[in-house]
JSON list of C-alpha atoms and ligand atoms in Angstrom, two decimals:
[
{"chain": "A", "resi": 1, "resn": "MET", "atom": "CA", "xyz": [5.21, -11.93, 6.24]},
{"chain": "A", "resi": 2, "resn": "LEU", "atom": "CA", "xyz": [7.63, -13.85, 6.31]},
{"chain": "A", "resi": 3, "resn": "TYR", "atom": "CA", "xyz": [11.60, -13.21, 4.21]},
{"chain": "A", "resi": 4, "resn": "LEU", "atom": "CA", "xyz": [13.11, -16.22, 2.58]},
{"chain": "A", "resi": 5, "resn": "LEU", "atom": "CA", "xyz": [16.15, -16.31, 0.65]},
{"chain": "A", "resi": 6, "resn": "ASP", "atom": "CA", "xyz": [15.79, -17.12, -2.98]},
{"chain": "A", "resi": 7, "resn": "THR", "atom": "CA", "xyz": [18.96, -18.48, -4.08]},
{"chain": "A", "resi": 8, "resn": "ALA", "atom": "CA", "xyz": [21.50, -21.12, -3.43]},
{"chain": "A", "resi": 9, "resn": "ASP", "atom": "CA", "xyz": [24.60, -18.87, -2.89]},
{"chain": "A", "resi": 10, "resn": "LEU", "atom": "CA", "xyz": [26.36, -20.96, 0.10]},
{"chain": "A", "resi": 11, "resn": "ASP", "atom": "CA", "xyz": [28.40, -18.05, 1.22]},
{"chain": "A", "resi": 12, "resn": "ALA", "atom": "CA", "xyz": [24.60, -16.09, 0.52]},
{"chain": "A", "resi": 13, "resn": "ILE", "atom": "CA", "xyz": [22.90, -17.50, 2.64]},
{"chain": "A", "resi": 14, "resn": "ARG", "atom": "CA", "xyz": [25.24, -18.47, 5.36]},
{"chain": "A", "resi": 15, "resn": "THR", "atom": "CA", "xyz": [25.71, -14.37, 6.09]},
{"chain": "A", "resi": 16, "resn": "CYS", "atom": "CA", "xyz": [21.73, -13.18, 5.44]},
{"chain": "A", "resi": 17, "resn": "CYS", "atom": "CA", "xyz": [21.51, -15.92, 7.84]},
{"chain": "A", "resi": 18, "resn": "GLU", "atom": "CA", "xyz": [23.74, -14.54, 10.55]},
{"chain": "A", "resi": 19, "resn": "TYR", "atom": "CA", "xyz": [22.20, -10.88, 9.78]},
{"chain": "A", "resi": 20, "resn": "TYR", "atom": "CA", "xyz": [18.81, -10.91, 8.37]},
{"chain": "A", "resi": 21, "resn": "PRO", "atom": "CA", "xyz": [15.54, -12.66, 9.56]},
{"chain": "A", "resi": 22, "resn": "VAL", "atom": "CA", "xyz": [15.40, -15.53, 6.89]},
{"chain": "A", "resi": 23, "resn": "ALA", "atom": "CA", "xyz": [12.60, -18.45, 7.37]},
{"chain": "A", "resi": 24, "resn": "GLY", "atom": "CA", "xyz": [14.09, -20.11, 4.55]},
{"chain": "A", "resi": 25, "resn": "VAL", "atom": "CA", "xyz": [15.37, -20.38, 1.24]},
{"chain": "A", "resi": 26, "resn": "THR", "atom": "CA", "xyz": [14.11, -21.26, -1.95]},
{"chain": "A", "resi": 27, "resn": "THR", "atom": "CA", "xyz": [15.65, -22.42, -5.34]},
{"chain": "A", "resi": 28, "resn": "ASN", "atom": "CA", "xyz": [14.63, -23.84, -9.08]},
{"chain": "A", "resi": 29, "resn": "PRO", "atom": "CA", "xyz": [16.72, -25.33, -11.51]},
{"chain": "A", "resi": 30, "resn": "THR", "atom": "CA", "xyz": [17.96, -22.05, -12.76]},
{"chain": "A", "resi": 31, "resn": "ILE", "atom": "CA", "xyz": [19.07, -20.95, -9.65]},
{"chain": "A", "resi": 32, "resn": "ILE", "atom": "CA", "xyz": [20.31, -24.50, -9.10]},
{"chain": "A", "resi": 33, "resn": "SER", "atom": "CA", "xyz": [22.64, -24.04, -12.48]},
{"chain": "A", "resi": 34, "resn": "ARG", "atom": "CA", "xyz": [24.37, -21.30, -11.49]},
{"chain": "A", "resi": 35, "resn": "GLU", "atom": "CA", "xyz": [26.08, -22.83, -8.74]},
{"chain": "A", "resi": 36, "resn": "LYS", "atom": "CA", "xyz": [27.89, -25.27, -11.13]},
{"chain": "A", "resi": 37, "resn": "SER", "atom": "CA", "xyz": [28.32, -28.20, -8.66]},
{"chain": "A", "resi": 38, "resn": "ASP", "atom": "CA", "xyz": [26.69, -31.28, -7.75]},
{"chain": "A", "resi": 39, "resn": "PHE", "atom": "CA", "xyz": [23.37, -30.72, -6.95]},
{"chain": "A", "resi": 40, "resn": "ARG", "atom": "CA", "xyz": [23.05, -33.25, -3.72]},
{"chain": "A", "resi": 41, "resn": "GLU", "atom": "CA", "xyz": [26.48, -31.22, -2.15]},
{"chain": "A", "resi": 42, "resn": "ILE", "atom": "CA", "xyz": [24.07, -28.21, -2.82]},
{"chain": "A", "resi": 43, "resn": "ILE", "atom": "CA", "xyz": [21.50, -28.94, -1.43]},
{"chain": "A", "resi": 44, "resn": "THR", "atom": "CA", "xyz": [22.62, -31.15, 1.46]},
{"chain": "A", "resi": 45, "resn": "SER", "atom": "CA", "xyz": [24.68, -28.12, 2.32]},
{"chain": "A", "resi": 46, "resn": "ILE", "atom": "CA", "xyz": [22.13, -25.17, 2.07]},
{"chain": "A", "resi": 47, "resn": "ARG", "atom": "CA", "xyz": [20.33, -27.42, 4.80]},
{"chain": "A", "resi": 48, "resn": "SER", "atom": "CA", "xyz": [23.31, -27.89, 7.05]},
{"chain": "A", "resi": 49, "resn": "ILE", "atom": "CA", "xyz": [23.36, -24.51, 7.03]},
{"chain": "A", "resi": 50, "resn": "ILE", "atom": "CA", "xyz": [20.01, -23.39, 8.45]},
{"chain": "A", "resi": 51, "resn": "GLY", "atom": "CA", "xyz": [19.08, -26.24, 9.92]},
{"chain": "A", "resi": 52, "resn": "PRO", "atom": "CA", "xyz": [16.01, -28.41, 10.07]},
{"chain": "A", "resi": 53, "resn": "ASP", "atom": "CA", "xyz": [13.49, -25.95, 11.49]},
{"chain": "A", "resi": 54, "resn": "LYS", "atom": "CA", "xyz": [13.90, -23.68, 8.36]},
{"chain": "A", "resi": 55, "resn": "MET", "atom": "CA", "xyz": [12.42, -23.77, 5.40]},
{"chain": "A", "resi": 56, "resn": "LEU", "atom": "CA", "xyz": [13.89, -25.58, 2.12]},
{"chain": "A", "resi": 57, "resn": "HIS", "atom": "CA", "xyz": [11.62, -25.09, -0.76]},
{"chain": "A", "resi": 58, "resn": "VAL", "atom": "CA", "xyz": [13.25, -27.33, -3.65]},
{"chain": "A", "resi": 59, "resn": "GLN", "atom": "CA", "xyz": [11.60, -27.48, -7.32]},
{"chain": "A", "resi": 60, "resn": "THR", "atom": "CA", "xyz": [11.42, -30.60, -9.29]},
{"chain": "A", "resi": 61, "resn": "THR", "atom": "CA", "xyz": [13.04, -31.52, -12.50]},
{"chain": "A", "resi": 62, "resn": "GLU", "atom": "CA", "xyz": [10.04, -34.15, -13.43]},
{"chain": "A", "resi": 63, "resn": "GLU", "atom": "CA", "xyz": [7.46, -32.94, -15.62]},
{"chain": "A", "resi": 64, "resn": "GLU", "atom": "CA", "xyz": [5.15, -36.02, -15.11]},
{"chain": "A", "resi": 65, "resn": "ALA", "atom": "CA", "xyz": [2.92, -36.53, -11.47]},
{"chain": "A", "resi": 66, "resn": "ASP", "atom": "CA", "xyz": [3.95, -39.71, -10.25]},
{"chain": "A", "resi": 67, "resn": "ALA", "atom": "CA", "xyz": [7.71, -39.57, -11.57]},
{"chain": "A", "resi": 68, "resn": "ILE", "atom": "CA", "xyz": [7.44, -36.12, -9.34]},
{"chain": "A", "resi": 69, "resn": "LEU", "atom": "CA", "xyz": [6.23, -37.65, -6.27]},
{"chain": "A", "resi": 70, "resn": "ARG", "atom": "CA", "xyz": [9.24, -40.20, -6.22]},
{"chain": "A", "resi": 71, "resn": "GLU", "atom": "CA", "xyz": [11.75, -37.20, -7.04]},
{"chain": "A", "resi": 72, "resn": "ALA", "atom": "CA", "xyz": [9.72, -35.13, -3.71]},
{"chain": "A", "resi": 73, "resn": "GLU", "atom": "CA", "xyz": [10.51, -38.52, -1.88]},
{"chain": "A", "resi": 74, "resn": "LYS", "atom": "CA", "xyz": [13.88, -38.72, -2.50]},
{"chain": "A", "resi": 75, "resn": "ILE", "atom": "CA", "xyz": [14.75, -34.84, -1.81]},
{"chain": "A", "resi": 76, "resn": "ARG", "atom": "CA", "xyz": [12.73, -35.07, 0.95]},
{"chain": "A", "resi": 77, "resn": "GLU", "atom": "CA", "xyz": [14.80, -37.83, 2.15]},
{"chain": "A", "resi": 78, "resn": "THR", "atom": "CA", "xyz": [17.86, -35.87, 1.18]},
{"chain": "A", "resi": 79, "resn": "VAL", "atom": "CA", "xyz": [17.47, -32.89, 2.93]},
{"chain": "A", "resi": 80, "resn": "GLY", "atom": "CA", "xyz": [15.22, -33.92, 5.98]},
{"chain": "A", "resi": 81, "resn": "GLY", "atom": "CA", "xyz": [14.41, -31.18, 7.80]},
{"chain": "A", "resi": 82, "resn": "LYS", "atom": "CA", "xyz": [10.70, -28.57, 6.53]},
{"chain": "A", "resi": 83, "resn": "PHE", "atom": "CA", "xyz": [11.11, -28.95, 3.11]},
{"chain": "A", "resi": 84, "resn": "PHE", "atom": "CA", "xyz": [8.29, -28.41, 0.48]},
{"chain": "A", "resi": 85, "resn": "ILE", "atom": "CA", "xyz": [8.43, -29.36, -3.49]},
{"chain": "A", "resi": 86, "resn": "LYS", "atom": "CA", "xyz": [7.92, -27.26, -5.59]},
{"chain": "A", "resi": 87, "resn": "ILE", "atom": "CA", "xyz": [5.72, -27.79, -8.76]},
{"chain": "A", "resi": 88, "resn": "PRO", "atom": "CA", "xyz": [5.31, -25.96, -11.47]},
{"chain": "A", "resi": 89, "resn": "ILE", "atom": "CA", "xyz": [1.57, -25.34, -12.06]},
{"chain": "A", "resi": 90, "resn": "THR", "atom": "CA", "xyz": [0.55, -27.54, -15.01]},
{"chain": "A", "resi": 91, "resn": "ARG", "atom": "CA", "xyz": [-2.27, -30.42, -14.94]},
{"chain": "A", "resi": 92, "resn": "GLU", "atom": "CA", "xyz": [0.58, -33.22, -13.96]},
{"chain": "A", "resi": 93, "resn": "GLY", "atom": "CA", "xyz": [1.77, -30.67, -11.58]},
{"chain": "A", "resi": 94, "resn": "LEU", "atom": "CA", "xyz": [-2.16, -30.40, -9.93]},
{"chain": "A", "resi": 95, "resn": "LYS", "atom": "CA", "xyz": [-2.22, -34.42, -9.66]},
{"chain": "A", "resi": 96, "resn": "ALA", "atom": "CA", "xyz": [1.38, -34.55, -7.81]},
{"chain": "A", "resi": 97, "resn": "ALA", "atom": "CA", "xyz": [0.40, -32.27, -5.67]},
{"chain": "A", "resi": 98, "resn": "SER", "atom": "CA", "xyz": [-2.19, -33.61, -4.11]},
{"chain": "A", "resi": 99, "resn": "LEU", "atom": "CA", "xyz": [-0.21, -37.23, -4.53]},
{"chain": "A", "resi": 100, "resn": "CYS", "atom": "CA", "xyz": [2.56, -35.95, -2.30]},
{"chain": "A", "resi": 101, "resn": "LYS", "atom": "CA", "xyz": [0.06, -34.29, 0.18]},
{"chain": "A", "resi": 102, "resn": "SER", "atom": "CA", "xyz": [-1.05, -37.91, 0.33]},
{"chain": "A", "resi": 103, "resn": "HIS", "atom": "CA", "xyz": [2.81, -38.80, 1.01]},
{"chain": "A", "resi": 104, "resn": "GLY", "atom": "CA", "xyz": [2.63, -36.03, 3.85]},
{"chain": "A", "resi": 105, "resn": "ILE", "atom": "CA", "xyz": [5.02, -33.98, 1.25]},
{"chain": "A", "resi": 106, "resn": "GLY", "atom": "CA", "xyz": [4.84, -30.39, 1.95]},
{"chain": "A", "resi": 107, "resn": "VAL", "atom": "CA", "xyz": [3.79, -28.57, -1.34]},
{"chain": "A", "resi": 108, "resn": "THR", "atom": "CA", "xyz": [4.90, -24.84, -3.20]},
{"chain": "A", "resi": 109, "resn": "MET", "atom": "CA", "xyz": [2.98, -24.31, -6.52]},
{"chain": "A", "resi": 110, "resn": "THR", "atom": "CA", "xyz": [5.14, -22.47, -8.51]},
{"chain": "A", "resi": 111, "resn": "ALA", "atom": "CA", "xyz": [5.34, -20.40, -11.74]},
{"chain": "A", "resi": 112, "resn": "ILE", "atom": "CA", "xyz": [1.83, -18.98, -10.68]},
{"chain": "A", "resi": 113, "resn": "PHE", "atom": "CA", "xyz": [0.84, -16.20, -13.28]},
{"chain": "A", "resi": 114, "resn": "THR", "atom": "CA", "xyz": [-2.79, -15.26, -12.49]},
{"chain": "A", "resi": 115, "resn": "GLN", "atom": "CA", "xyz": [-5.31, -16.15, -9.93]},
{"chain": "A", "resi": 116, "resn": "PRO", "atom": "CA", "xyz": [-7.23, -18.73, -11.75]},
{"chain": "A", "resi": 117, "resn": "GLN", "atom": "CA", "xyz": [-3.71, -21.13, -11.01]},
{"chain": "A", "resi": 118, "resn": "ALA", "atom": "CA", "xyz": [-3.45, -20.40, -7.06]},
{"chain": "A", "resi": 119, "resn": "LEU", "atom": "CA", "xyz": [-6.78, -21.26, -6.87]},
{"chain": "A", "resi": 120, "resn": "LEU", "atom": "CA", "xyz": [-7.02, -24.72, -7.95]},
{"chain": "A", "resi": 121, "resn": "ALA", "atom": "CA", "xyz": [-3.30, -24.78, -6.35]},
{"chain": "A", "resi": 122, "resn": "ALA", "atom": "CA", "xyz": [-4.79, -24.07, -3.12]},
{"chain": "A", "resi": 123, "resn": "ARG", "atom": "CA", "xyz": [-7.61, -26.68, -4.42]},
{"chain": "A", "resi": 124, "resn": "ALA", "atom": "CA", "xyz": [-5.21, -29.40, -4.80]},
{"chain": "A", "resi": 125, "resn": "GLY", "atom": "CA", "xyz": [-3.74, -29.19, -1.20]},
{"chain": "A", "resi": 126, "resn": "ALA", "atom": "CA", "xyz": [-0.84, -26.68, -1.69]},
{"chain": "A", "resi": 127, "resn": "ASP", "atom": "CA", "xyz": [0.47, -25.27, 0.99]},
{"chain": "A", "resi": 128, "resn": "PHE", "atom": "CA", "xyz": [2.38, -22.28, -0.84]},
{"chain": "A", "resi": 129, "resn": "VAL", "atom": "CA", "xyz": [1.69, -20.82, -4.16]},
{"chain": "A", "resi": 130, "resn": "ALA", "atom": "CA", "xyz": [4.82, -18.66, -5.33]},
{"chain": "A", "resi": 131, "resn": "PRO", "atom": "CA", "xyz": [3.28, -15.70, -8.00]},
{"chain": "A", "resi": 132, "resn": "TYR", "atom": "CA", "xyz": [6.07, -14.30, -10.11]},
{"chain": "A", "resi": 133, "resn": "ILE", "atom": "CA", "xyz": [6.23, -11.15, -8.97]},
{"chain": "A", "resi": 134, "resn": "ASN", "atom": "CA", "xyz": [8.80, -9.16, -11.56]},
{"chain": "A", "resi": 135, "resn": "ARG", "atom": "CA", "xyz": [7.97, -10.72, -14.48]},
{"chain": "A", "resi": 136, "resn": "LEU", "atom": "CA", "xyz": [4.89, -9.96, -14.41]},
{"chain": "A", "resi": 137, "resn": "ASP", "atom": "CA", "xyz": [5.41, -6.43, -14.36]},
{"chain": "A", "resi": 138, "resn": "ASN", "atom": "CA", "xyz": [8.26, -7.10, -17.12]},
{"chain": "A", "resi": 139, "resn": "ILE", "atom": "CA", "xyz": [4.50, -7.49, -19.57]},
{"chain": "A", "resi": 140, "resn": "VAL", "atom": "CA", "xyz": [3.14, -4.94, -18.32]},
{"chain": "A", "resi": 141, "resn": "SER", "atom": "CA", "xyz": [0.62, -7.01, -15.98]},
{"chain": "A", "resi": 142, "resn": "ASP", "atom": "CA", "xyz": [0.62, -5.82, -12.67]},
{"chain": "A", "resi": 143, "resn": "GLY", "atom": "CA", "xyz": [1.92, -8.30, -9.89]},
{"chain": "A", "resi": 144, "resn": "VAL", "atom": "CA", "xyz": [1.32, -7.07, -7.21]},
{"chain": "A", "resi": 145, "resn": "ARG", "atom": "CA", "xyz": [-2.08, -7.02, -8.37]},
{"chain": "A", "resi": 146, "resn": "VAL", "atom": "CA", "xyz": [-2.10, -10.79, -8.77]},
{"chain": "A", "resi": 147, "resn": "VAL", "atom": "CA", "xyz": [-1.23, -11.24, -5.26]},
{"chain": "A", "resi": 148, "resn": "GLU", "atom": "CA", "xyz": [-3.90, -8.53, -3.64]},
{"chain": "A", "resi": 149, "resn": "GLU", "atom": "CA", "xyz": [-5.99, -10.65, -5.95]},
{"chain": "A", "resi": 150, "resn": "ILE", "atom": "CA", "xyz": [-5.34, -13.79, -4.55]},
{"chain": "A", "resi": 151, "resn": "VAL", "atom": "CA", "xyz": [-4.64, -12.67, -1.06]},
{"chain": "A", "resi": 152, "resn": "ASN", "atom": "CA", "xyz": [-8.63, -11.77, -0.95]},
{"chain": "A", "resi": 153, "resn": "ILE", "atom": "CA", "xyz": [-9.74, -14.91, -2.80]},
{"chain": "A", "resi": 154, "resn": "TYR", "atom": "CA", "xyz": [-7.96, -16.87, -0.57]},
{"chain": "A", "resi": 155, "resn": "ARG", "atom": "CA", "xyz": [-9.43, -14.57, 2.08]},
{"chain": "A", "resi": 156, "resn": "THR", "atom": "CA", "xyz": [-13.13, -15.22, 1.01]},
{"chain": "A", "resi": 157, "resn": "TYR", "atom": "CA", "xyz": [-13.39, -18.59, 1.03]},
{"chain": "A", "resi": 158, "resn": "GLY", "atom": "CA", "xyz": [-10.95, -19.39, 3.83]},
{"chain": "A", "resi": 159, "resn": "ILE", "atom": "CA", "xyz": [-7.80, -20.98, 2.03]},
{"chain": "A", "resi": 160, "resn": "GLY", "atom": "CA", "xyz": [-5.50, -21.89, 4.05]},
{"chain": "A", "resi": 161, "resn": "THR", "atom": "CA", "xyz": [-2.93, -21.79, 1.31]},
{"chain": "A", "resi": 162, "resn": "LYS", "atom": "CA", "xyz": [-0.27, -19.48, 1.97]},
{"chain": "A", "resi": 163, "resn": "VAL", "atom": "CA", "xyz": [1.50, -17.07, -0.90]},
{"chain": "A", "resi": 164, "resn": "LEU", "atom": "CA", "xyz": [5.41, -16.79, -0.91]},
{"chain": "A", "resi": 165, "resn": "ALA", "atom": "CA", "xyz": [5.75, -14.29, -3.82]},
{"chain": "A", "resi": 166, "resn": "ALA", "atom": "CA", "xyz": [8.85, -14.79, -5.75]},
{"chain": "A", "resi": 167, "resn": "SER", "atom": "CA", "xyz": [10.56, -12.81, -8.49]},
{"chain": "A", "resi": 168, "resn": "PHE", "atom": "CA", "xyz": [11.32, -9.08, -7.20]},
{"chain": "A", "resi": 169, "resn": "LYS", "atom": "CA", "xyz": [14.05, -6.88, -8.67]},
{"chain": "A", "resi": 170, "resn": "ASN", "atom": "CA", "xyz": [14.04, -3.87, -5.87]},
{"chain": "A", "resi": 171, "resn": "ALA", "atom": "CA", "xyz": [12.29, -3.10, -2.90]},
{"chain": "A", "resi": 172, "resn": "GLU", "atom": "CA", "xyz": [9.17, -1.12, -4.16]},
{"chain": "A", "resi": 173, "resn": "GLN", "atom": "CA", "xyz": [7.98, -4.36, -4.87]},
{"chain": "A", "resi": 174, "resn": "VAL", "atom": "CA", "xyz": [8.73, -5.86, -1.76]},
{"chain": "A", "resi": 175, "resn": "HIS", "atom": "CA", "xyz": [7.11, -3.19, 0.34]},
{"chain": "A", "resi": 176, "resn": "LYS", "atom": "CA", "xyz": [3.77, -3.66, -2.32]},
{"chain": "A", "resi": 177, "resn": "VAL", "atom": "CA", "xyz": [3.01, -7.37, -1.71]},
{"chain": "A", "resi": 178, "resn": "SER", "atom": "CA", "xyz": [4.10, -6.60, 2.02]},
{"chain": "A", "resi": 179, "resn": "LEU", "atom": "CA", "xyz": [0.88, -4.47, 2.29]},
{"chain": "A", "resi": 180, "resn": "THR", "atom": "CA", "xyz": [-1.37, -6.94, 0.18]},
{"chain": "A", "resi": 181, "resn": "GLY", "atom": "CA", "xyz": [-1.41, -9.12, 3.33]},
{"chain": "A", "resi": 182, "resn": "ALA", "atom": "CA", "xyz": [0.82, -11.54, 1.54]},
{"chain": "A", "resi": 183, "resn": "ASP", "atom": "CA", "xyz": [2.41, -14.44, 3.83]},
{"chain": "A", "resi": 184, "resn": "ALA", "atom": "CA", "xyz": [5.64, -14.52, 2.67]},
{"chain": "A", "resi": 185, "resn": "VAL", "atom": "CA", "xyz": [8.32, -13.03, 0.12]},
{"chain": "A", "resi": 186, "resn": "THR", "atom": "CA", "xyz": [11.56, -14.82, -1.64]},
{"chain": "A", "resi": 187, "resn": "ILE", "atom": "CA", "xyz": [14.37, -12.20, -2.21]},
{"chain": "A", "resi": 188, "resn": "ASN", "atom": "CA", "xyz": [17.78, -12.86, -3.46]},
{"chain": "A", "resi": 189, "resn": "PRO", "atom": "CA", "xyz": [20.50, -11.28, -1.13]},
{"chain": "A", "resi": 190, "resn": "ASP", "atom": "CA", "xyz": [21.66, -8.39, -2.52]},
{"chain": "A", "resi": 191, "resn": "LEU", "atom": "CA", "xyz": [17.78, -6.89, -1.69]},
{"chain": "A", "resi": 192, "resn": "PHE", "atom": "CA", "xyz": [18.09, -7.79, 1.80]},
{"chain": "A", "resi": 193, "resn": "ASP", "atom": "CA", "xyz": [20.48, -4.81, 1.90]},
{"chain": "A", "resi": 194, "resn": "THR", "atom": "CA", "xyz": [18.39, -2.36, -0.34]},
{"chain": "A", "resi": 195, "resn": "LEU", "atom": "CA", "xyz": [15.49, -2.94, 2.31]},
{"chain": "A", "resi": 196, "resn": "ILE", "atom": "CA", "xyz": [17.27, -1.80, 5.21]},
{"chain": "A", "resi": 197, "resn": "TYR", "atom": "CA", "xyz": [19.40, 1.19, 3.45]},
{"chain": "A", "resi": 198, "resn": "HIS", "atom": "CA", "xyz": [18.28, 4.38, 3.81]},
{"chain": "A", "resi": 199, "resn": "PRO", "atom": "CA", "xyz": [20.67, 7.80, 4.08]},
{"chain": "A", "resi": 200, "resn": "LEU", "atom": "CA", "xyz": [18.98, 9.32, 7.02]},
{"chain": "A", "resi": 201, "resn": "THR", "atom": "CA", "xyz": [19.42, 6.37, 9.24]},
{"chain": "A", "resi": 202, "resn": "TYR", "atom": "CA", "xyz": [23.33, 6.43, 8.97]},
{"chain": "A", "resi": 203, "resn": "TYR", "atom": "CA", "xyz": [23.26, 10.26, 9.31]},
{"chain": "A", "resi": 204, "resn": "ALA", "atom": "CA", "xyz": [21.49, 9.83, 12.58]},
{"chain": "A", "resi": 205, "resn": "ILE", "atom": "CA", "xyz": [23.79, 6.76, 13.95]},
{"chain": "A", "resi": 206, "resn": "ASP", "atom": "CA", "xyz": [27.04, 9.41, 12.93]},
{"chain": "A", "resi": 207, "resn": "ASP", "atom": "CA", "xyz": [24.81, 12.09, 15.28]},
{"chain": "A", "resi": 208, "resn": "PHE", "atom": "CA", "xyz": [24.27, 9.58, 17.62]},
{"chain": "A", "resi": 209, "resn": "ALA", "atom": "CA", "xyz": [27.74, 9.08, 18.29]},
{"chain": "A", "resi": 210, "resn": "LYS", "atom": "CA", "xyz": [29.24, 12.24, 17.83]},
{"chain": "A", "resi": 211, "resn": "ASP", "atom": "CA", "xyz": [26.92, 13.64, 20.26]},
{"chain": "A", "resi": 212, "resn": "TRP", "atom": "CA", "xyz": [28.36, 10.41, 22.77]},
{"chain": "A", "resi": 213, "resn": "GLU", "atom": "CA", "xyz": [31.78, 11.48, 21.80]},
{"chain": "A", "resi": 214, "resn": "ALA", "atom": "CA", "xyz": [31.53, 15.24, 22.39]},
{"chain": "A", "resi": 215, "resn": "VAL", "atom": "CA", "xyz": [30.69, 13.98, 26.17]},
{"chain": "A", "resi": 216, "resn": "TYR", "atom": "CA", "xyz": [32.14, 10.65, 27.22]},
{"chain": "A", "resi": 217, "resn": "GLY", "atom": "CA", "xyz": [34.80, 10.62, 24.60]},
{"chain": "A", "resi": 218, "resn": "ASP", "atom": "CA", "xyz": [35.68, 7.29, 23.56]},
{"chain": "A", "resi": 219, "resn": "LYS", "atom": "CA", "xyz": [34.22, 4.95, 26.25]},
{"chain": "A", "resi": 220, "resn": "LYS", "atom": "CA", "xyz": [31.21, 3.52, 25.62]},
{"chain": "A", "resi": 221, "resn": "ALA", "atom": "CA", "xyz": [27.78, 2.96, 27.54]},
{"chain": "A", "resi": 222, "resn": "GLY", "atom": "CA", "xyz": [28.86, -0.59, 28.80]},
{"chain": "A", "resi": 223, "resn": "GLU", "atom": "CA", "xyz": [33.03, 0.55, 30.15]},
{"chain": "A", "resi": 224, "resn": "LEU", "atom": "CA", "xyz": [31.70, 3.37, 31.92]},
{"chain": "A", "resi": 225, "resn": "LEU", "atom": "CA", "xyz": [28.88, 1.08, 33.50]},
{"chain": "A", "resi": 226, "resn": "GLU", "atom": "CA", "xyz": [32.09, -1.38, 34.90]},
{"chain": "A", "resi": 227, "resn": "LYS", "atom": "CA", "xyz": [32.77, -1.61, 38.51]},
{"chain": "A", "resi": 228, "resn": "LYS", "atom": "CA", "xyz": [35.57, 0.35, 40.15]},
{"chain": "A", "resi": 229, "resn": "ALA", "atom": "CA", "xyz": [37.95, -2.49, 41.72]},
{"chain": "B", "resi": 301, "resn": "LIG", "atom": "O1", "xyz": [11.24, -18.51, -6.94]},
{"chain": "B", "resi": 301, "resn": "LIG", "atom": "C1", "xyz": [11.06, -17.93, -8.82]},
{"chain": "B", "resi": 301, "resn": "LIG", "atom": "C2", "xyz": [11.61, -16.76, -8.81]},
{"chain": "B", "resi": 301, "resn": "LIG", "atom": "O2", "xyz": [13.44, -17.06, -8.76]},
{"chain": "B", "resi": 301, "resn": "LIG", "atom": "C3", "xyz": [11.85, -16.52, -10.08]},
{"chain": "B", "resi": 301, "resn": "LIG", "atom": "O3", "xyz": [12.89, -15.31, -10.30]},
{"chain": "B", "resi": 301, "resn": "LIG", "atom": "O4", "xyz": [14.31, -13.71, -10.77]},
{"chain": "B", "resi": 301, "resn": "LIG", "atom": "O5", "xyz": [14.11, -15.91, -12.52]},
{"chain": "B", "resi": 301, "resn": "LIG", "atom": "O6", "xyz": [11.46, -14.31, -12.14]},
{"chain": "B", "resi": 301, "resn": "LIG", "atom": "P1", "xyz": [13.60, -14.42, -11.54]}
]
């Protein structure tokens, strides 16, 4: 399962890419508008931070298929690299997905809440579908179960579309999605820290340091291996 960052916060992207195995960045109009700055500047800066090989998913702001295609072409030209246009699943969105694919543009079909939506998106040629976990959980539905069933449907029919689960609020949701066989998750920067945190890890690190110091003092292993002059 790959990890992507669901943010347009440049500092957070820089930091996460330095420390975590980030496979790409996803944005949507809400995420972009939070930054309150120039759209071109935001997306080109994200691309220059992550480089051309990591995925960049940017959402369309158009609603009609031909307009979505034209916008996708402009965004692709602006950001270059491994790019996917995010298109919400609507009738026009499905038409746009086929159109974009026929023009060689990667497609992520987004705002997916049901299994039939995911199957139709796949048949329209989407590279990824993005089901929204927490928003389903919020309405007493079961986001993880929806992902699990999408993964199973794709397996049943030998469909290559990948599942990029989105909308997470906690580590448990991410963990449960990892058990479904989903291909990727996109999470906010803080969730990376939460996912690696465990107090026993810090106790273990403290114990290692204390045991070492009791014998070798403040000398580090590398120092003890330095050749004497
Ligand atoms: O990528 C879609 C995702 O950003 C939605 O997340 O937290 O707004 O439900 P959220």
